[in-house]
Amino acid sequence: MSDDIASFRLCMTGVRKQFGATRALSDVDLRVGPGEVHALIGENGAGKSTLMKVLSGAVAPDSGSMHIDGVPFAPRRPEDARACGVAMIYQELTLAPHLTVEENVTLGLEETFCGFLRRRTMRRRVVAALEQLGHSDIRPGVRVRDLSIGAQQLVEVARALVSQARIVVMDEPTSSLTREDTVTLFELIRRLRDRGVSIIYISHFLEEVREIADRFTVLRDGVVTGTGSVADTPTERIIELMVGRRLSEMFPRVPREPGEPVLELHGLCGPGMPRNVNLSLRRGEILGLFGLIGAGRSELVRTVFGLRPTMAGTITIAPPGRPAIIDSGATPVRRLAQGVGMLSESRKDEGLALPMSVADNITLSRLGTVSRAGVLNLRRQREAARQWIDRLEIRTQGPAQAVWNLSGGNQQKVAIARLLHQSADILLLDEPTRGIDVGAKIQIYRLMGELAAAGKAILFVSSYLPELMGVCDRIGVMSRGRLADLRDVSRWTEREIMTTAVGGDA
Amino acid sequence: MTTMLPVHETASLGDRSRIRRLLNMVGPLLALIGIVLGFGLVYQLQAGLDAHAYAVEKAQRQEKLGLPVEPVHDKWHYICNQKNRFLTVDTFRATANQTVTVGIAAMGMTMIIIGGGIDLSVGSVIALASVATAWCLKSGWTPLSAAGAGVLVGSVCGLLNALMITRLKVVPFIATLGMWGIARGLAKGIASEQKIDAPAGWLGDSVLVRHPDPAWLLVSPGVWTMLLLAVAVWALLRYTALGRYIFAIGSNEATARLCGIRVERVKLYLYSIAGLTTGLAGVMQFCRLTVGDPTTAMGTELDVIAAVVIGGGSLAGGEGSVFGSLVGALIMAFLRTGCTQVGVPTWIQEMIIGAVIVLAVALDHVRRRSTAG
């Protein structure tokens, strides 16, 4: 057994952690070899982050043991883990934007002499690290906020390198990267691996896992459901391990018949993006919009909703039962009145007023229904909210609860309830399933299906291909601001969609 | 697959960011020079036109009395031959002396603003420190130890600010707003709501005099103190780990914490050092007034914040420069003396200063957007 432990870079055995009544981790084992890229896979809430917090010393496990290179490892604080060579690279970039590359790389690792910085020594180490990563073109004196996101990620990796990391944990590192930057990052990961550094790569993009990882471990509800070599395991099997059910149960289908067009875009151009987009959305239809980050999907949706100016082209809106109007440069206020509703991709920053109550959030865009002469009728507001809480099965203590106490999935349902409360017929949903657990995702898929069957038109923006394939009637693919192609879902394959999205010929 | 990082982009960005930093430094300085020269010009025009009007009037009177009439030249003659009494060494010395209080307090405020905080207690702490200095002098302390006491009082206030922020988890705005009231009240209490007359000794005779002794000092010891302090703070921010931590916390506190920086401890140092500079500013205020006045420096905190912001500081944190803040303080002082010398009424002065603050920040914003691309 001890031989076994010593042969691995990291050995986590029987790790358990309980938060109150919920068991976040139960007897989790994780073994990572030296110079191995190990993918840690699982839905949100499966326990990946908790496990990594245990590794990084931010959370103390209830029981279980850890060894690094055969030496027992029990960090009490993040500093301890860093000292033992565990470096974390988080989903959100954790750089100080005003500081230079050099200052960021050495942050917290400064060498000082009587309190004064030894700038020359530090610069040498930073330059050496950048060279090892094959990017001596990045100048240590440049401020980090002037760099592209890809280059910023590189700075984070350089930081790990300078801190002499033996294990680098990357938590969804590509979630904010373009394809090119992802390629750069993978190149870096391979370089780190070749230097004998072990990498724990957290992701739920299985395509990426297949591209970069050697082995994988799947977590579900705090339990390891499978581990093995990526090359020997088919993707379908990994998904089943993740989800714990068959794929057909994920995407319940409600029969529906698309009707007449309600939203038509002709040659729509915004500032920079979108570029010359033609599109027609019919009632009773779910139209998916796929694209890489930066392809202009959100920009398109925001232009339609009037949050960005229209530079050229027309937007025609024909809500059911009303005559069509060409109204290209409208404001969100007019769009709301025309029956268009938008769900923002950033639920926390823009989509919801987190400190306000569920009732306030649901009724915010149409307070007129629950007020008279500008005076709110709180009872009516509560009742209206309660009605949506029941309809959408929002799990909350009541309409008065503040939204930030809800889980991500329930927050998203509140945001959707607002669109329904304002009785929108055209729903622009920008990443409605981002950051919510799988159960809530299935509920939202079902809800979208029901809404479409009831005659609403839904534009569904997502960067998660399987859900688009499962839910939509038609899928459009955007690339560099243009709508590159639009087909019925039956006439697409995942590979074709990806090649179209990266700008190749499908 | 090859690496595809946009190499050229980063390289040219390096140059651009260097140019930008240079602009950051030079911008406020140019504004200062412009303001000084502008007032000089206005003063010259005004004096010339006054002289011309006087000559015309004199000629008329001489004509009426049948006396030989002195020829009247055209207006340009008077404007060009008038001696300018604004652009003089004395004006600079006097204005520099007036800058000292705000300038010294701005050094501490620069650090706090870079660290993402704010200090609203500055005016009150200046009053408290000056009253404390006066009280000590009155009790028979030597001038040096009395000044030390004033500085100490300031840093204790800063430390208390830091404790409220780090231990009680009160945001800096509120914590220092509390200290704003506490320090002002305490100052009034110590002084029994009166001015404390105290034998100022050399604190009153030599620190903020117009003509320093010895003369080779050129400017008063108070101004030298300000300049030396500025160099010290600049070095602290640039060359010490503490300085870098202050920038990191202001730029992204979560990151700083993640990188193992003891954020609370850094804030403790930060606010204490800033309090120390505020205490020193209080001592300087005493030197200028030579009495301990508990109602002095009302609203000075806003002047100090304005100086930092004019000098390129960002209230969002992570940005600011010692040099810029100093120039910002000088800009404010020169606006005041300039307006007074030219004869602009106080109420217009205040409006001008208000407009300049907004304009400075707006220009900064425009410049940043044009160079960010």
JSON list of N, CA and C in Angstrom, two decimals, chain A residues 82 90 94-99 103 106-108 110 112 115-117 119 122 135 137 139 141-142 145-147 151 159 180 183-184 187 211, chain B residues 1-5 7 10-11 13-15 17-18 20-21 238-241 244-245 247-248 251-252 255 258-262 317-319:
[
{"chain": "A", "resi": 82, "resn": "ARG", "atom": "N", "xyz": [0.14, 25.93, -0.71]},
{"chain": "A", "resi": 82, "resn": "ARG", "atom": "CA", "xyz": [1.04, 26.56, -1.68]},
{"chain": "A", "resi": 82, "resn": "ARG", "atom": "C", "xyz": [2.48, 26.19, -1.39]},
{"chain": "A", "resi": 90, "resn": "TYR", "atom": "N", "xyz": [-8.06, 29.52, -10.84]},
{"chain": "A", "resi": 90, "resn": "TYR", "atom": "CA", "xyz": [-9.52, 29.50, -10.71]},
{"chain": "A", "resi": 90, "resn": "TYR", "atom": "C", "xyz": [-10.20, 29.88, -12.01]},
{"chain": "A", "resi": 94, "resn": "THR", "atom": "N", "xyz": [-7.71, 35.37, -11.44]},
{"chain": "A", "resi": 94, "resn": "THR", "atom": "CA", "xyz": [-7.44, 36.00, -10.15]},
{"chain": "A", "resi": 94, "resn": "THR", "atom": "C", "xyz": [-6.17, 36.82, -10.25]},
{"chain": "A", "resi": 95, "resn": "LEU", "atom": "N", "xyz": [-6.23, 37.85, -11.09]},
{"chain": "A", "resi": 95, "resn": "LEU", "atom": "CA", "xyz": [-5.09, 38.72, -11.24]},
{"chain": "A", "resi": 95, "resn": "LEU", "atom": "C", "xyz": [-5.48, 40.11, -10.77]},
{"chain": "A", "resi": 96, "resn": "ALA", "atom": "N", "xyz": [-4.48, 40.88, -10.40]},
{"chain": "A", "resi": 96, "resn": "ALA", "atom": "CA", "xyz": [-4.73, 42.28, -10.06]},
{"chain": "A", "resi": 96, "resn": "ALA", "atom": "C", "xyz": [-4.53, 43.08, -11.33]},
{"chain": "A", "resi": 97, "resn": "PRO", "atom": "N", "xyz": [-5.60, 43.61, -11.92]},
{"chain": "A", "resi": 97, "resn": "PRO", "atom": "CA", "xyz": [-5.49, 44.21, -13.26]},
{"chain": "A", "resi": 97, "resn": "PRO", "atom": "C", "xyz": [-4.56, 45.40, -13.35]},
{"chain": "A", "resi": 98, "resn": "HIS", "atom": "N", "xyz": [-4.37, 46.12, -12.23]},
{"chain": "A", "resi": 98, "resn": "HIS", "atom": "CA", "xyz": [-3.56, 47.32, -12.30]},
{"chain": "A", "resi": 98, "resn": "HIS", "atom": "C", "xyz": [-2.07, 47.02, -12.18]},
{"chain": "A", "resi": 99, "resn": "LEU", "atom": "N", "xyz": [-1.74, 45.82, -11.75]},
{"chain": "A", "resi": 99, "resn": "LEU", "atom": "CA", "xyz": [-0.33, 45.50, -11.57]},
{"chain": "A", "resi": 99, "resn": "LEU", "atom": "C", "xyz": [0.24, 44.92, -12.86]},
{"chain": "A", "resi": 103, "resn": "GLU", "atom": "N", "xyz": [4.62, 41.85, -11.47]},
{"chain": "A", "resi": 103, "resn": "GLU", "atom": "CA", "xyz": [4.10, 42.03, -10.11]},
{"chain": "A", "resi": 103, "resn": "GLU", "atom": "C", "xyz": [3.05, 40.99, -9.78]},
{"chain": "A", "resi": 106, "resn": "THR", "atom": "N", "xyz": [4.70, 37.46, -9.15]},
{"chain": "A", "resi": 106, "resn": "THR", "atom": "CA", "xyz": [5.42, 37.31, -7.88]},
{"chain": "A", "resi": 106, "resn": "THR", "atom": "C", "xyz": [4.57, 37.71, -6.67]},
{"chain": "A", "resi": 107, "resn": "LEU", "atom": "N", "xyz": [3.29, 38.03, -6.91]},
{"chain": "A", "resi": 107, "resn": "LEU", "atom": "CA", "xyz": [2.45, 38.51, -5.82]},
{"chain": "A", "resi": 107, "resn": "LEU", "atom": "C", "xyz": [2.37, 37.46, -4.70]},
{"chain": "A", "resi": 108, "resn": "GLY", "atom": "N", "xyz": [2.70, 37.87, -3.50]},
{"chain": "A", "resi": 108, "resn": "GLY", "atom": "CA", "xyz": [2.69, 36.94, -2.38]},
{"chain": "A", "resi": 108, "resn": "GLY", "atom": "C", "xyz": [3.93, 36.07, -2.31]},
{"chain": "A", "resi": 110, "resn": "GLU", "atom": "N", "xyz": [6.99, 37.62, -3.00]},
{"chain": "A", "resi": 110, "resn": "GLU", "atom": "CA", "xyz": [8.03, 38.63, -3.13]},
{"chain": "A", "resi": 110, "resn": "GLU", "atom": "C", "xyz": [9.27, 38.25, -2.34]},
{"chain": "A", "resi": 112, "resn": "THR", "atom": "N", "xyz": [12.34, 39.90, -0.45]},
{"chain": "A", "resi": 112, "resn": "THR", "atom": "CA", "xyz": [12.65, 41.23, 0.07]},
{"chain": "A", "resi": 112, "resn": "THR", "atom": "C", "xyz": [13.96, 41.22, 0.82]},
{"chain": "A", "resi": 115, "resn": "GLY", "atom": "N", "xyz": [12.67, 44.55, 3.94]},
{"chain": "A", "resi": 115, "resn": "GLY", "atom": "CA", "xyz": [11.39, 45.15, 3.57]},
{"chain": "A", "resi": 115, "resn": "GLY", "atom": "C", "xyz": [11.37, 45.70, 2.17]},
{"chain": "A", "resi": 116, "resn": "PHE", "atom": "N", "xyz": [12.54, 45.88, 1.57]},
{"chain": "A", "resi": 116, "resn": "PHE", "atom": "CA", "xyz": [12.57, 46.39, 0.20]},
{"chain": "A", "resi": 116, "resn": "PHE", "atom": "C", "xyz": [12.59, 45.23, -0.78]},
{"chain": "A", "resi": 117, "resn": "LEU", "atom": "N", "xyz": [11.93, 45.45, -1.93]},
{"chain": "A", "resi": 117, "resn": "LEU", "atom": "CA", "xyz": [11.82, 44.38, -2.91]},
{"chain": "A", "resi": 117, "resn": "LEU", "atom": "C", "xyz": [13.16, 44.17, -3.61]},
{"chain": "A", "resi": 119, "resn": "ARG", "atom": "N", "xyz": [14.00, 43.65, -6.76]},
{"chain": "A", "resi": 119, "resn": "ARG", "atom": "CA", "xyz": [13.31, 43.68, -8.05]},
{"chain": "A", "resi": 119, "resn": "ARG", "atom": "C", "xyz": [14.06, 42.93, -9.13]},
{"chain": "A", "resi": 122, "resn": "MET", "atom": "N", "xyz": [13.69, 39.16, -8.81]},
{"chain": "A", "resi": 122, "resn": "MET", "atom": "CA", "xyz": [12.33, 38.75, -9.12]},
{"chain": "A", "resi": 122, "resn": "MET", "atom": "C", "xyz": [12.08, 38.79, -10.61]},
{"chain": "A", "resi": 135, "resn": "HIS", "atom": "N", "xyz": [6.89, 31.89, -23.96]},
{"chain": "A", "resi": 135, "resn": "HIS", "atom": "CA", "xyz": [6.29, 33.19, -24.26]},
{"chain": "A", "resi": 135, "resn": "HIS", "atom": "C", "xyz": [7.14, 34.33, -23.76]},
{"chain": "A", "resi": 137, "resn": "ASP", "atom": "N", "xyz": [7.79, 36.66, -25.37]},
{"chain": "A", "resi": 137, "resn": "ASP", "atom": "CA", "xyz": [7.31, 37.87, -26.03]},
{"chain": "A", "resi": 137, "resn": "ASP", "atom": "C", "xyz": [6.48, 38.74, -25.10]},
{"chain": "A", "resi": 139, "resn": "ARG", "atom": "N", "xyz": [6.04, 41.05, -22.15]},
{"chain": "A", "resi": 139, "resn": "ARG", "atom": "CA", "xyz": [6.98, 41.85, -21.37]},
{"chain": "A", "resi": 139, "resn": "ARG", "atom": "C", "xyz": [6.54, 41.89, -19.91]},
{"chain": "A", "resi": 141, "resn": "GLY", "atom": "N", "xyz": [6.86, 44.07, -17.81]},
{"chain": "A", "resi": 141, "resn": "GLY", "atom": "CA", "xyz": [6.45, 45.39, -17.33]},
{"chain": "A", "resi": 141, "resn": "GLY", "atom": "C", "xyz": [5.07, 45.83, -17.80]},
{"chain": "A", "resi": 142, "resn": "VAL", "atom": "N", "xyz": [4.40, 45.00, -18.61]},
{"chain": "A", "resi": 142, "resn": "VAL", "atom": "CA", "xyz": [3.09, 45.40, -19.13]},
{"chain": "A", "resi": 142, "resn": "VAL", "atom": "C", "xyz": [2.04, 45.18, -18.06]},
{"chain": "A", "resi": 145, "resn": "ARG", "atom": "N", "xyz": [-4.06, 44.33, -17.28]},
{"chain": "A", "resi": 145, "resn": "ARG", "atom": "CA", "xyz": [-5.35, 44.63, -17.90]},
{"chain": "A", "resi": 145, "resn": "ARG", "atom": "C", "xyz": [-5.20, 44.99, -19.38]},
{"chain": "A", "resi": 146, "resn": "ASP", "atom": "N", "xyz": [-3.96, 45.23, -19.83]},
{"chain": "A", "resi": 146, "resn": "ASP", "atom": "CA", "xyz": [-3.75, 45.52, -21.24]},
{"chain": "A", "resi": 146, "resn": "ASP", "atom": "C", "xyz": [-3.55, 44.25, -22.06]},
{"chain": "A", "resi": 147, "resn": "LEU", "atom": "N", "xyz": [-3.54, 43.09, -21.40]},
{"chain": "A", "resi": 147, "resn": "LEU", "atom": "CA", "xyz": [-3.32, 41.83, -22.11]},
{"chain": "A", "resi": 147, "resn": "LEU", "atom": "C", "xyz": [-4.65, 41.20, -22.50]},
{"chain": "A", "resi": 151, "resn": "ALA", "atom": "N", "xyz": [-3.58, 35.72, -22.76]},
{"chain": "A", "resi": 151, "resn": "ALA", "atom": "CA", "xyz": [-2.28, 36.07, -22.21]},
{"chain": "A", "resi": 151, "resn": "ALA", "atom": "C", "xyz": [-2.36, 36.19, -20.69]},
{"chain": "A", "resi": 159, "resn": "ARG", "atom": "N", "xyz": [2.60, 32.12, -12.76]},
{"chain": "A", "resi": 159, "resn": "ARG", "atom": "CA", "xyz": [2.60, 32.26, -11.31]},
{"chain": "A", "resi": 159, "resn": "ARG", "atom": "C", "xyz": [2.76, 30.89, -10.66]},
{"chain": "A", "resi": 180, "resn": "GLU", "atom": "N", "xyz": [-8.73, 30.14, -29.93]},
{"chain": "A", "resi": 180, "resn": "GLU", "atom": "CA", "xyz": [-7.28, 30.31, -30.07]},
{"chain": "A", "resi": 180, "resn": "GLU", "atom": "C", "xyz": [-6.60, 30.27, -28.71]},
{"chain": "A", "resi": 183, "resn": "VAL", "atom": "N", "xyz": [-6.36, 26.85, -27.38]},
{"chain": "A", "resi": 183, "resn": "VAL", "atom": "CA", "xyz": [-5.25, 26.11, -27.99]},
{"chain": "A", "resi": 183, "resn": "VAL", "atom": "C", "xyz": [-3.95, 26.47, -27.29]},
{"chain": "A", "resi": 184, "resn": "THR", "atom": "N", "xyz": [-3.76, 27.79, -27.05]},
{"chain": "A", "resi": 184, "resn": "THR", "atom": "CA", "xyz": [-2.55, 28.23, -26.35]},
{"chain": "A", "resi": 184, "resn": "THR", "atom": "C", "xyz": [-2.46, 27.59, -24.97]},
{"chain": "A", "resi": 187, "resn": "GLU", "atom": "N", "xyz": [-1.45, 24.03, -25.05]},
{"chain": "A", "resi": 187, "resn": "GLU", "atom": "CA", "xyz": [-0.02, 23.94, -25.31]},
{"chain": "A", "resi": 187, "resn": "GLU", "atom": "C", "xyz": [0.76, 24.10, -24.00]},
{"chain": "A", "resi": 211, "resn": "GLU", "atom": "N", "xyz": [-9.47, 15.96, -25.43]},
{"chain": "A", "resi": 211, "resn": "GLU", "atom": "CA", "xyz": [-8.31, 16.51, -26.12]},
{"chain": "A", "resi": 211, "resn": "GLU", "atom": "C", "xyz": [-7.07, 16.58, -25.23]},
{"chain": "B", "resi": 1, "resn": "MET", "atom": "N", "xyz": [-0.18, 21.53, -33.43]},
{"chain": "B", "resi": 1, "resn": "MET", "atom": "CA", "xyz": [-0.78, 22.85, -33.23]},
{"chain": "B", "resi": 1, "resn": "MET", "atom": "C", "xyz": [0.26, 23.83, -32.72]},
{"chain": "B", "resi": 2, "resn": "THR", "atom": "N", "xyz": [0.24, 24.99, -33.24]},
{"chain": "B", "resi": 2, "resn": "THR", "atom": "CA", "xyz": [1.20, 26.00, -32.82]},
{"chain": "B", "resi": 2, "resn": "THR", "atom": "C", "xyz": [0.55, 26.95, -31.84]},
{"chain": "B", "resi": 3, "resn": "THR", "atom": "N", "xyz": [1.36, 27.60, -31.05]},
{"chain": "B", "resi": 3, "resn": "THR", "atom": "CA", "xyz": [0.83, 28.62, -30.15]},
{"chain": "B", "resi": 3, "resn": "THR", "atom": "C", "xyz": [0.41, 29.82, -30.98]},
{"chain": "B", "resi": 4, "resn": "MET", "atom": "N", "xyz": [-0.72, 30.39, -30.58]},
{"chain": "B", "resi": 4, "resn": "MET", "atom": "CA", "xyz": [-1.25, 31.45, -31.42]},
{"chain": "B", "resi": 4, "resn": "MET", "atom": "C", "xyz": [-1.50, 32.73, -30.65]},
{"chain": "B", "resi": 5, "resn": "LEU", "atom": "N", "xyz": [-0.71, 32.96, -29.65]},
{"chain": "B", "resi": 5, "resn": "LEU", "atom": "CA", "xyz": [-0.90, 34.19, -28.91]},
{"chain": "B", "resi": 5, "resn": "LEU", "atom": "C", "xyz": [-0.56, 35.39, -29.79]},
{"chain": "B", "resi": 7, "resn": "VAL", "atom": "N", "xyz": [1.28, 37.92, -30.64]},
{"chain": "B", "resi": 7, "resn": "VAL", "atom": "CA", "xyz": [2.56, 38.40, -30.14]},
{"chain": "B", "resi": 7, "resn": "VAL", "atom": "C", "xyz": [2.73, 39.90, -30.35]},
{"chain": "B", "resi": 10, "resn": "THR", "atom": "N", "xyz": [0.79, 42.25, -28.00]},
{"chain": "B", "resi": 10, "resn": "THR", "atom": "CA", "xyz": [1.32, 42.47, -26.65]},
{"chain": "B", "resi": 10, "resn": "THR", "atom": "C", "xyz": [2.53, 43.37, -26.69]},
{"chain": "B", "resi": 11, "resn": "ALA", "atom": "N", "xyz": [3.37, 43.20, -27.71]},
{"chain": "B", "resi": 11, "resn": "ALA", "atom": "CA", "xyz": [4.58, 44.00, -27.77]},
{"chain": "B", "resi": 11, "resn": "ALA", "atom": "C", "xyz": [4.25, 45.48, -27.90]},
{"chain": "B", "resi": 13, "resn": "LEU", "atom": "N", "xyz": [1.52, 46.89, -27.20]},
{"chain": "B", "resi": 13, "resn": "LEU", "atom": "CA", "xyz": [0.81, 47.34, -26.01]},
{"chain": "B", "resi": 13, "resn": "LEU", "atom": "C", "xyz": [1.78, 47.78, -24.93]},
{"chain": "B", "resi": 14, "resn": "GLY", "atom": "N", "xyz": [2.93, 47.09, -24.86]},
{"chain": "B", "resi": 14, "resn": "GLY", "atom": "CA", "xyz": [3.93, 47.45, -23.87]},
{"chain": "B", "resi": 14, "resn": "GLY", "atom": "C", "xyz": [4.35, 48.90, -24.04]},
{"chain": "B", "resi": 15, "resn": "ASP", "atom": "N", "xyz": [4.63, 49.27, -25.31]},
{"chain": "B", "resi": 15, "resn": "ASP", "atom": "CA", "xyz": [5.03, 50.64, -25.57]},
{"chain": "B", "resi": 15, "resn": "ASP", "atom": "C", "xyz": [3.91, 51.61, -25.22]},
{"chain": "B", "resi": 17, "resn": "SER", "atom": "N", "xyz": [1.51, 51.27, -23.17]},
{"chain": "B", "resi": 17, "resn": "SER", "atom": "CA", "xyz": [1.22, 51.45, -21.74]},
{"chain": "B", "resi": 17, "resn": "SER", "atom": "C", "xyz": [2.30, 52.31, -21.10]},
{"chain": "B", "resi": 18, "resn": "ARG", "atom": "N", "xyz": [3.51, 52.24, -21.67]},
{"chain": "B", "resi": 18, "resn": "ARG", "atom": "CA", "xyz": [4.57, 53.10, -21.13]},
{"chain": "B", "resi": 18, "resn": "ARG", "atom": "C", "xyz": [4.26, 54.57, -21.45]},
{"chain": "B", "resi": 20, "resn": "ARG", "atom": "N", "xyz": [1.40, 55.76, -21.94]},
{"chain": "B", "resi": 20, "resn": "ARG", "atom": "CA", "xyz": [0.25, 56.15, -21.16]},
{"chain": "B", "resi": 20, "resn": "ARG", "atom": "C", "xyz": [0.66, 56.55, -19.75]},
{"chain": "B", "resi": 21, "resn": "ARG", "atom": "N", "xyz": [1.58, 55.76, -19.20]},
{"chain": "B", "resi": 21, "resn": "ARG", "atom": "CA", "xyz": [2.01, 56.10, -17.84]},
{"chain": "B", "resi": 21, "resn": "ARG", "atom": "C", "xyz": [2.71, 57.45, -17.82]},
{"chain": "B", "resi": 238, "resn": "ARG", "atom": "N", "xyz": [6.69, 51.99, -4.28]},
{"chain": "B", "resi": 238, "resn": "ARG", "atom": "CA", "xyz": [7.34, 51.39, -5.43]},
{"chain": "B", "resi": 238, "resn": "ARG", "atom": "C", "xyz": [8.33, 50.30, -5.06]},
{"chain": "B", "resi": 239, "resn": "TYR", "atom": "N", "xyz": [9.02, 50.48, -3.96]},
{"chain": "B", "resi": 239, "resn": "TYR", "atom": "CA", "xyz": [10.14, 49.58, -3.70]},
{"chain": "B", "resi": 239, "resn": "TYR", "atom": "C", "xyz": [9.95, 48.62, -2.54]},
{"chain": "B", "resi": 240, "resn": "THR", "atom": "N", "xyz": [8.82, 48.69, -1.85]},
{"chain": "B", "resi": 240, "resn": "THR", "atom": "CA", "xyz": [8.67, 47.75, -0.73]},
{"chain": "B", "resi": 240, "resn": "THR", "atom": "C", "xyz": [7.52, 46.78, -1.00]},
{"chain": "B", "resi": 241, "resn": "ALA", "atom": "N", "xyz": [7.61, 45.64, -0.32]},
{"chain": "B", "resi": 241, "resn": "ALA", "atom": "CA", "xyz": [6.55, 44.64, -0.46]},
{"chain": "B", "resi": 241, "resn": "ALA", "atom": "C", "xyz": [5.22, 45.22, 0.02]},
{"chain": "B", "resi": 244, "resn": "ARG", "atom": "N", "xyz": [3.57, 47.15, -2.68]},
{"chain": "B", "resi": 244, "resn": "ARG", "atom": "CA", "xyz": [2.99, 46.32, -3.71]},
{"chain": "B", "resi": 244, "resn": "ARG", "atom": "C", "xyz": [1.69, 45.67, -3.22]},
{"chain": "B", "resi": 245, "resn": "TYR", "atom": "N", "xyz": [1.68, 45.29, -1.93]},
{"chain": "B", "resi": 245, "resn": "TYR", "atom": "CA", "xyz": [0.46, 44.69, -1.38]},
{"chain": "B", "resi": 245, "resn": "TYR", "atom": "C", "xyz": [-0.69, 45.70, -1.40]},
{"chain": "B", "resi": 247, "resn": "PHE", "atom": "N", "xyz": [-1.16, 48.11, -3.57]},
{"chain": "B", "resi": 247, "resn": "PHE", "atom": "CA", "xyz": [-1.67, 48.13, -4.94]},
{"chain": "B", "resi": 247, "resn": "PHE", "atom": "C", "xyz": [-2.52, 46.89, -5.21]},
{"chain": "B", "resi": 248, "resn": "ALA", "atom": "N", "xyz": [-2.02, 45.73, -4.78]},
{"chain": "B", "resi": 248, "resn": "ALA", "atom": "CA", "xyz": [-2.73, 44.48, -5.08]},
{"chain": "B", "resi": 248, "resn": "ALA", "atom": "C", "xyz": [-4.10, 44.46, -4.43]},
{"chain": "B", "resi": 251, "resn": "SER", "atom": "N", "xyz": [-6.39, 46.75, -6.26]},
{"chain": "B", "resi": 251, "resn": "SER", "atom": "CA", "xyz": [-6.69, 46.26, -7.59]},
{"chain": "B", "resi": 251, "resn": "SER", "atom": "C", "xyz": [-7.67, 45.10, -7.54]},
{"chain": "B", "resi": 252, "resn": "ASN", "atom": "N", "xyz": [-7.45, 44.17, -6.63]},
{"chain": "B", "resi": 252, "resn": "ASN", "atom": "CA", "xyz": [-8.32, 43.00, -6.54]},
{"chain": "B", "resi": 252, "resn": "ASN", "atom": "C", "xyz": [-8.07, 42.32, -5.19]},
{"chain": "B", "resi": 255, "resn": "THR", "atom": "N", "xyz": [-7.95, 38.47, -4.97]},
{"chain": "B", "resi": 255, "resn": "THR", "atom": "CA", "xyz": [-6.69, 37.92, -5.49]},
{"chain": "B", "resi": 255, "resn": "THR", "atom": "C", "xyz": [-5.59, 38.05, -4.45]},
{"chain": "B", "resi": 258, "resn": "LEU", "atom": "N", "xyz": [-5.94, 35.51, -1.93]},
{"chain": "B", "resi": 258, "resn": "LEU", "atom": "CA", "xyz": [-5.61, 34.21, -2.52]},
{"chain": "B", "resi": 258, "resn": "LEU", "atom": "C", "xyz": [-4.11, 33.99, -2.61]},
{"chain": "B", "resi": 259, "resn": "CYS", "atom": "N", "xyz": [-3.39, 35.10, -2.81]},
{"chain": "B", "resi": 259, "resn": "CYS", "atom": "CA", "xyz": [-1.95, 34.99, -2.97]},
{"chain": "B", "resi": 259, "resn": "CYS", "atom": "C", "xyz": [-1.25, 34.98, -1.61]},
{"chain": "B", "resi": 260, "resn": "GLY", "atom": "N", "xyz": [-2.02, 34.82, -0.56]},
{"chain": "B", "resi": 260, "resn": "GLY", "atom": "CA", "xyz": [-1.42, 34.67, 0.75]},
{"chain": "B", "resi": 260, "resn": "GLY", "atom": "C", "xyz": [-1.01, 35.98, 1.39]},
{"chain": "B", "resi": 261, "resn": "ILE", "atom": "N", "xyz": [-1.53, 37.11, 0.87]},
{"chain": "B", "resi": 261, "resn": "ILE", "atom": "CA", "xyz": [-1.23, 38.38, 1.50]},
{"chain": "B", "resi": 261, "resn": "ILE", "atom": "C", "xyz": [-2.14, 38.56, 2.71]},
{"chain": "B", "resi": 262, "resn": "ARG", "atom": "N", "xyz": [-1.57, 38.96, 3.84]},
{"chain": "B", "resi": 262, "resn": "ARG", "atom": "CA", "xyz": [-2.39, 39.17, 5.03]},
{"chain": "B", "resi": 262, "resn": "ARG", "atom": "C", "xyz": [-3.06, 40.53, 4.91]},
{"chain": "B", "resi": 317, "resn": "GLY", "atom": "N", "xyz": [-9.76, 52.12, -6.72]},
{"chain": "B", "resi": 317, "resn": "GLY", "atom": "CA", "xyz": [-8.57, 51.49, -6.19]},
{"chain": "B", "resi": 317, "resn": "GLY", "atom": "C", "xyz": [-7.59, 51.04, -7.26]},
{"chain": "B", "resi": 318, "resn": "GLY", "atom": "N", "xyz": [-6.36, 50.75, -6.83]},
{"chain": "B", "resi": 318, "resn": "GLY", "atom": "CA", "xyz": [-5.36, 50.22, -7.73]},
{"chain": "B", "resi": 318, "resn": "GLY", "atom": "C", "xyz": [-4.60, 51.26, -8.53]},
{"chain": "B", "resi": 319, "resn": "GLU", "atom": "N", "xyz": [-5.06, 52.50, -8.46]},
{"chain": "B", "resi": 319, "resn": "GLU", "atom": "CA", "xyz": [-4.43, 53.53, -9.27]},
{"chain": "B", "resi": 319, "resn": "GLU", "atom": "C", "xyz": [-4.23, 54.80, -8.46]}
]
